[in-house]
Tab-separated table of C-alpha atoms in Angstrom:
chain	number	residue	atom	x	y	z
A	429	MET	CA	-4.549	-16.666	158.260
A	430	ASP	CA	-6.169	-14.510	160.142
A	431	SER	CA	-9.945	-13.274	159.237
A	432	LYS	CA	-9.971	-9.925	158.168
A	433	ILE	CA	-11.448	-7.248	160.913
A	434	ASN	CA	-13.942	-4.851	159.676
A	435	THR	CA	-13.532	-1.523	159.493
A	436	GLY	CA	-16.008	-0.258	161.485
A	437	ALA	CA	-17.236	3.328	161.112
A	438	SER	CA	-13.956	4.651	159.557
A	439	HIS	CA	-13.447	5.148	155.511
A	440	PRO	CA	-11.511	2.890	153.518
A	441	ALA	CA	-9.703	5.976	152.412
A	442	THR	CA	-8.795	7.330	155.460
A	443	ASN	CA	-7.634	3.811	156.931
A	444	ASN	CA	-5.572	3.638	153.751
A	445	LYS	CA	-3.917	6.985	154.049
A	446	ILE	CA	-3.068	6.087	157.710
A	447	PHE	CA	-1.415	3.048	157.286
A	448	ASN	CA	0.833	4.194	154.295
A	449	LEU	CA	1.675	7.096	156.885
A	450	ILE	CA	2.420	4.775	159.639
A	451	THR	CA	4.490	2.673	157.669
A	452	LYS	CA	6.395	5.476	156.383
A	453	ASN	CA	7.225	6.758	160.005
A	454	ILE	CA	8.327	3.433	161.463
A	455	THR	CA	11.191	1.120	161.690
A	456	SER	CA	12.234	-2.622	162.634
A	457	SER	CA	12.824	-1.368	166.168
A	458	SER	CA	9.598	1.033	166.537
A	459	LYS	CA	6.761	0.487	169.447
A	460	ILE	CA	3.732	1.235	168.022
A	461	LEU	CA	0.260	2.025	169.916
A	462	ASP	CA	-3.053	2.263	168.444
A	463	PHE	CA	-5.085	4.496	170.725
A	464	GLY	CA	-9.032	3.747	170.792
A	465	SER	CA	-8.395	0.877	168.454
A	466	GLY	CA	-11.843	-0.454	168.308
A	467	SER	CA	-12.447	-3.697	166.898
A	468	GLY	CA	-8.732	-3.910	165.809
A	469	HIS	CA	-9.107	-3.627	162.397
A	470	MET	CA	-5.501	-1.183	161.958
A	471	THR	CA	-3.770	-2.926	164.682
A	472	GLN	CA	-4.447	-5.648	162.341
A	473	GLN	CA	-3.089	-4.338	159.195
A	474	ILE	CA	-0.099	-3.104	160.984
A	475	GLY	CA	0.294	-6.430	162.806
A	476	GLN	CA	0.492	-8.536	159.248
A	477	HIS	CA	2.621	-5.492	157.910
A	478	LEU	CA	5.133	-6.290	160.859
A	479	GLU	CA	5.165	-9.829	160.502
A	480	LYS	CA	6.325	-9.915	156.709
A	481	ASN	CA	9.275	-8.277	158.232
A	482	ASP	CA	9.522	-10.803	160.997
A	483	ILE	CA	8.854	-8.466	163.663
A	484	ASP	CA	7.669	-10.231	166.998
A	485	LEU	CA	4.423	-8.146	167.366
A	486	SER	CA	4.202	-8.726	171.369
A	487	GLU	CA	7.156	-6.170	171.781
A	488	LYS	CA	6.190	-3.718	169.284
A	489	LEU	CA	2.768	-3.313	168.408
A	490	PHE	CA	0.230	-2.354	171.846
A	491	ALA	CA	-3.452	-1.382	171.397
A	492	CYS	CA	-5.857	0.168	174.068
A	493	GLU	CA	-9.622	0.756	174.230
A	494	ILE	CA	-12.216	1.728	176.369
A	495	ALA	CA	-14.416	-1.546	175.740
A	496	PRO	CA	-11.600	-4.104	174.679
A	497	LYS	CA	-14.000	-6.835	174.649
A	498	ASP	CA	-14.556	-5.452	171.262
A	499	PHE	CA	-11.306	-6.051	170.133
A	500	LEU	CA	-11.150	-9.046	167.718
A	501	TYR	CA	-7.336	-9.083	167.162
A	502	GLU	CA	-6.256	-12.230	168.980
A	503	LYS	CA	-1.999	-11.807	168.249
A	504	ILE	CA	-1.964	-8.712	170.868
A	505	LYS	CA	-3.794	-7.797	173.969
A	506	CYS	CA	-5.659	-5.071	174.250
A	507	ILE	CA	-5.773	-2.970	177.192
A	508	LYS	CA	-8.941	-1.072	179.378
A	509	ILE	CA	-8.554	2.445	179.119
A	510	GLU	CA	-11.113	4.792	180.745
A	511	SER	CA	-12.490	8.166	178.986
A	512	ASP	CA	-9.715	10.766	180.885
A	513	SER	CA	-7.380	10.515	177.844
A	514	LYS	CA	-4.693	8.714	179.932
A	515	ILE	CA	-2.424	6.167	178.168
A	516	PRO	CA	-1.162	3.541	180.539
A	517	PHE	CA	2.123	2.884	179.747
A	518	ASP	CA	5.639	4.232	180.759
A	519	ASP	CA	6.644	8.223	179.619
A	520	ASN	CA	9.022	7.929	176.316
A	521	PHE	CA	7.893	4.435	175.440
A	522	PHE	CA	6.402	4.555	171.868
A	523	ASP	CA	8.282	5.679	168.576
A	524	LEU	CA	4.365	5.996	166.988
A	525	ILE	CA	1.109	6.259	168.413
A	526	TYR	CA	-2.147	6.909	166.200
A	527	SER	CA	-5.878	6.768	166.899
A	528	ILE	CA	-8.496	6.849	163.885
A	529	GLU	CA	-11.508	8.742	164.247
A	530	VAL	CA	-11.279	8.616	168.207
A	531	LEU	CA	-10.994	12.568	169.416
A	532	GLU	CA	-14.086	13.954	168.291
A	533	HIS	CA	-15.226	11.592	170.929
A	534	MET	CA	-13.039	12.718	173.925
A	535	THR	CA	-14.043	15.068	176.454
A	536	ARG	CA	-10.532	16.396	176.764
A	537	PRO	CA	-8.620	16.247	173.396
A	538	TYR	CA	-6.130	18.852	174.265
A	539	ASP	CA	-5.102	16.822	177.074
A	540	SER	CA	-4.891	13.890	175.184
A	541	PHE	CA	-1.937	15.555	172.981
A	542	ILE	CA	0.019	16.467	176.337
A	543	GLU	CA	-0.497	12.815	177.304
A	544	SER	CA	0.877	11.467	173.641
A	545	TYR	CA	3.818	14.006	173.836
A	546	ASN	CA	4.917	12.554	177.380
A	547	LYS	CA	4.526	8.742	176.130
A	548	LEU	CA	6.493	9.144	172.764
A	549	LYS	CA	10.285	8.840	172.673
A	550	ILE	CA	11.868	12.171	171.448
A	551	GLY	CA	11.401	12.414	167.681
A	552	GLY	CA	8.543	10.098	167.993
A	553	THR	CA	5.550	10.312	165.707
A	554	LEU	CA	1.890	10.992	166.474
A	555	ILE	CA	-1.133	10.584	163.904
A	556	PHE	CA	-5.025	10.946	164.159
A	557	SER	CA	-7.933	11.614	162.182
A	558	THR	CA	-11.023	12.939	162.689
A	559	PRO	CA	-14.145	14.304	160.410
A	560	ASN	CA	-13.153	17.526	158.630
A	561	ILE	CA	-15.162	20.483	159.831
A	562	SER	CA	-13.597	22.971	157.524
A	563	GLN	CA	-14.795	21.130	154.309
A	564	PHE	CA	-16.870	23.070	152.769
A	565	LYS	CA	-20.121	21.003	152.557
A	566	SER	CA	-19.389	20.712	156.267
A	567	ARG	CA	-19.497	24.796	156.659
A	568	LEU	CA	-22.990	24.849	154.417
A	569	SER	CA	-24.409	22.595	156.760
A	570	PHE	CA	-23.387	24.559	159.966
A	571	LEU	CA	-24.790	27.876	158.566
A	572	PHE	CA	-27.980	26.037	157.508
A	573	SER	CA	-28.702	23.546	160.334
A	574	GLY	CA	-26.407	24.627	162.537
A	575	TYR	CA	-24.523	21.317	163.062
A	576	PRO	CA	-21.243	20.772	161.428
A	577	GLU	CA	-21.224	17.387	158.854
A	578	MET	CA	-20.886	14.261	160.959
A	579	TYR	CA	-22.036	15.988	163.926
A	580	GLY	CA	-25.526	16.419	165.065
A	581	PRO	CA	-27.655	16.448	168.378
A	582	LEU	CA	-26.059	14.515	171.058
A	583	SER	CA	-26.448	11.617	173.147
A	584	THR	CA	-25.382	11.493	176.857
A	585	LYS	CA	-26.287	7.668	176.864
A	586	SER	CA	-23.285	5.343	177.290
A	587	LYS	CA	-24.173	3.105	174.117
A	588	ASN	CA	-24.524	5.913	171.739
A	589	ALA	CA	-20.869	7.197	172.731
A	590	GLY	CA	-19.713	5.767	169.702
A	591	ARG	CA	-22.252	6.665	167.082
A	592	ILE	CA	-22.213	10.412	165.325
A	593	SER	CA	-24.265	11.650	168.607
A	594	GLY	CA	-21.087	11.143	170.463
A	595	HIS	CA	-19.168	13.241	168.475
A	596	ILE	CA	-18.751	15.744	170.765
A	597	MET	CA	-15.917	17.943	169.549
A	598	PRO	CA	-16.487	19.642	166.093
A	599	LEU	CA	-12.556	20.843	166.394
A	600	SER	CA	-10.538	21.957	163.099
A	601	PHE	CA	-6.876	22.103	162.063
A	602	ASN	CA	-6.683	25.319	163.732
A	603	ASN	CA	-7.676	23.587	167.234
A	604	PHE	CA	-5.203	21.180	166.639
A	605	ASN	CA	-2.485	23.004	165.703
A	606	TYR	CA	-3.347	24.989	168.582
A	607	GLY	CA	-3.139	21.982	170.737
A	608	LEU	CA	-0.138	20.479	169.633
A	609	ARG	CA	2.179	23.136	169.724
A	610	LYS	CA	0.800	23.629	173.351
A	611	ALA	CA	1.967	20.411	174.115
A	612	GLY	CA	5.126	20.659	172.599
A	613	PHE	CA	5.078	18.845	169.225
A	614	ASP	CA	5.986	20.380	166.127
A	615	SER	CA	6.283	19.716	161.956
A	616	ILE	CA	2.681	19.725	162.234
A	617	ARG	CA	1.149	18.477	158.816
A	618	PHE	CA	-2.393	17.764	157.521
A	619	HIS	CA	-3.356	14.914	154.954
A	620	ILE	CA	-5.799	14.260	152.618
A	621	ASP	CA	-7.509	11.196	152.957
A	622	LYS	CA	-10.453	11.466	149.702
A	623	ARG	CA	-11.426	14.905	147.930
A	624	LYS	CA	-14.966	15.603	148.679
A	625	LYS	CA	-16.615	16.561	145.018
A	626	SER	CA	-19.677	17.799	146.776
A	627	ALA	CA	-17.427	20.163	148.908
A	628	LEU	CA	-14.823	21.089	146.057
A	629	ILE	CA	-17.017	21.932	143.696
A	630	PRO	CA	-19.077	24.440	145.480
A	631	ALA	CA	-15.604	25.529	147.162
A	632	LEU	CA	-14.154	26.310	143.850
A	633	LEU	CA	-16.923	28.369	142.643
A	634	ILE	CA	-16.530	31.216	145.437
A	635	TYR	CA	-12.651	30.470	145.997
A	636	PRO	CA	-11.364	33.798	145.121
A	637	LEU	CA	-13.728	35.345	148.166
A	638	LEU	CA	-12.293	32.547	150.309
A	639	ARG	CA	-8.776	33.601	149.709
A	640	PHE	CA	-9.658	37.291	150.401
A	641	ALA	CA	-11.306	36.483	153.382
A	642	SER	CA	-8.111	34.593	155.011
A	643	TYR	CA	-6.161	37.965	153.527
A	644	LYS	CA	-8.554	39.968	155.511
A	645	VAL	CA	-7.972	38.016	158.711
A	646	SER	CA	-4.447	38.161	158.236
A	647	LYS	CA	-4.301	41.839	157.783
A	648	LYS	CA	-6.690	42.920	160.573
A	649	LEU	CA	-4.595	40.518	163.136
A	650	LYS	CA	-1.451	41.641	161.766
A	651	ASN	CA	-2.340	45.240	162.489
A	652	PHE	CA	-3.802	44.303	165.752
A	653	ASP	CA	-1.247	41.916	167.301
A	654	ASN	CA	1.683	40.828	164.835
A	655	GLU	CA	3.129	38.073	167.261
A	656	ILE	CA	-0.047	36.063	167.500
A	657	TYR	CA	-0.106	36.473	163.558
A	658	LEU	CA	3.226	35.024	163.199
A	659	GLU	CA	2.068	32.146	165.285
A	660	ASN	CA	-0.539	31.474	163.216
A	661	SER	CA	0.170	32.636	159.758
A	662	GLU	CA	0.301	29.515	158.522
A	663	SER	CA	-2.993	28.072	159.887
A	664	ILE	CA	-4.737	31.343	158.608
A	665	SER	CA	-3.285	30.656	155.143
A	666	PHE	CA	-4.383	26.609	155.246
A	667	ILE	CA	-8.112	27.155	156.804
A	668	ASN	CA	-9.245	28.041	153.552
A	669	SER	CA	-6.782	26.012	151.067
A	670	LEU	CA	-8.309	23.651	148.482
A	671	ASP	CA	-7.061	20.740	150.733
A	672	ALA	CA	-8.777	21.810	154.024
A	673	LEU	CA	-11.995	23.212	152.051
A	674	SER	CA	-11.983	19.434	150.318
A	675	SER	CA	-10.925	16.577	152.432
A	676	ARG	CA	-13.313	14.327	154.303
A	677	SER	CA	-11.040	13.592	156.952
A	678	CYS	CA	-8.486	15.907	159.155
A	679	ILE	CA	-5.694	13.575	159.316
A	680	VAL	CA	-3.106	15.049	161.175
A	681	VAL	CA	0.769	14.165	161.672
A	682	ALA	CA	2.791	15.497	164.153
A	683	LYS	CA	6.607	14.915	165.940
A	684	LYS	CA	7.650	15.484	169.221
A	685	LYS	CA	10.558	17.976	168.989
A	686	PHE	CA	13.882	16.439	169.169
A	687	LEU	CA	16.571	17.559	171.639
A	688	ASN	CA	17.917	20.413	169.717
A	689	SER	CA	14.443	21.952	168.847
A	690	LEU	CA	13.982	21.899	172.826
A	691	ILE	CA	17.110	23.376	173.795
A	692	SER	CA	16.736	26.206	171.061
């Protein structure tokens, strides 16, 4: 039996949610990539799930990491990658690509969406998580300290790249929604891992005010540029929703468009 690999910095609730999302979006024929696999905790979890269904891991499960020497799951090979967002596989190769707490460390996250889109098959799925800077406690942290929660003073030293001082991209679902649509994805959905009481309770106290603020943004944008409003109406409404205001993580699932969507 495999010895259990530690979860690392990611929260158990985040891992559990992503595991469930992955298993709901794969079949016995799916090829899966763990992008930025770290020590291989989730790779191991998915590997064990596949083995229970008598699936050959060597043909279905893949991993890549900047420091493959840290990868501990011995049943598959971990391929080394650089910090340039490139995925070292053929285009249209994977059915699902996932990354856990990776994008906040990347210098070019929008490029990574384009790269993932290219490597996925038509109808393929991208799943990722980052700290949720839209949750209300993070907004208060930014208001008073100048830093969103889980983001702070940065380090240029390579040894600190995996720490909070290496969280260099404090992006919200609004940014991810833009980047994914720009890359060609659709069916973009936000998922909750765990509601933070320290974010939810104060948000509830002024929730009517927050909803009114969203209404004002919508009305102003609609009057100024209706085309941009229509493109962003769902995102504007979401940003002050209870899900955005309280979820610990920003977990996103997006689909590579089917051919009929591309033609239309």
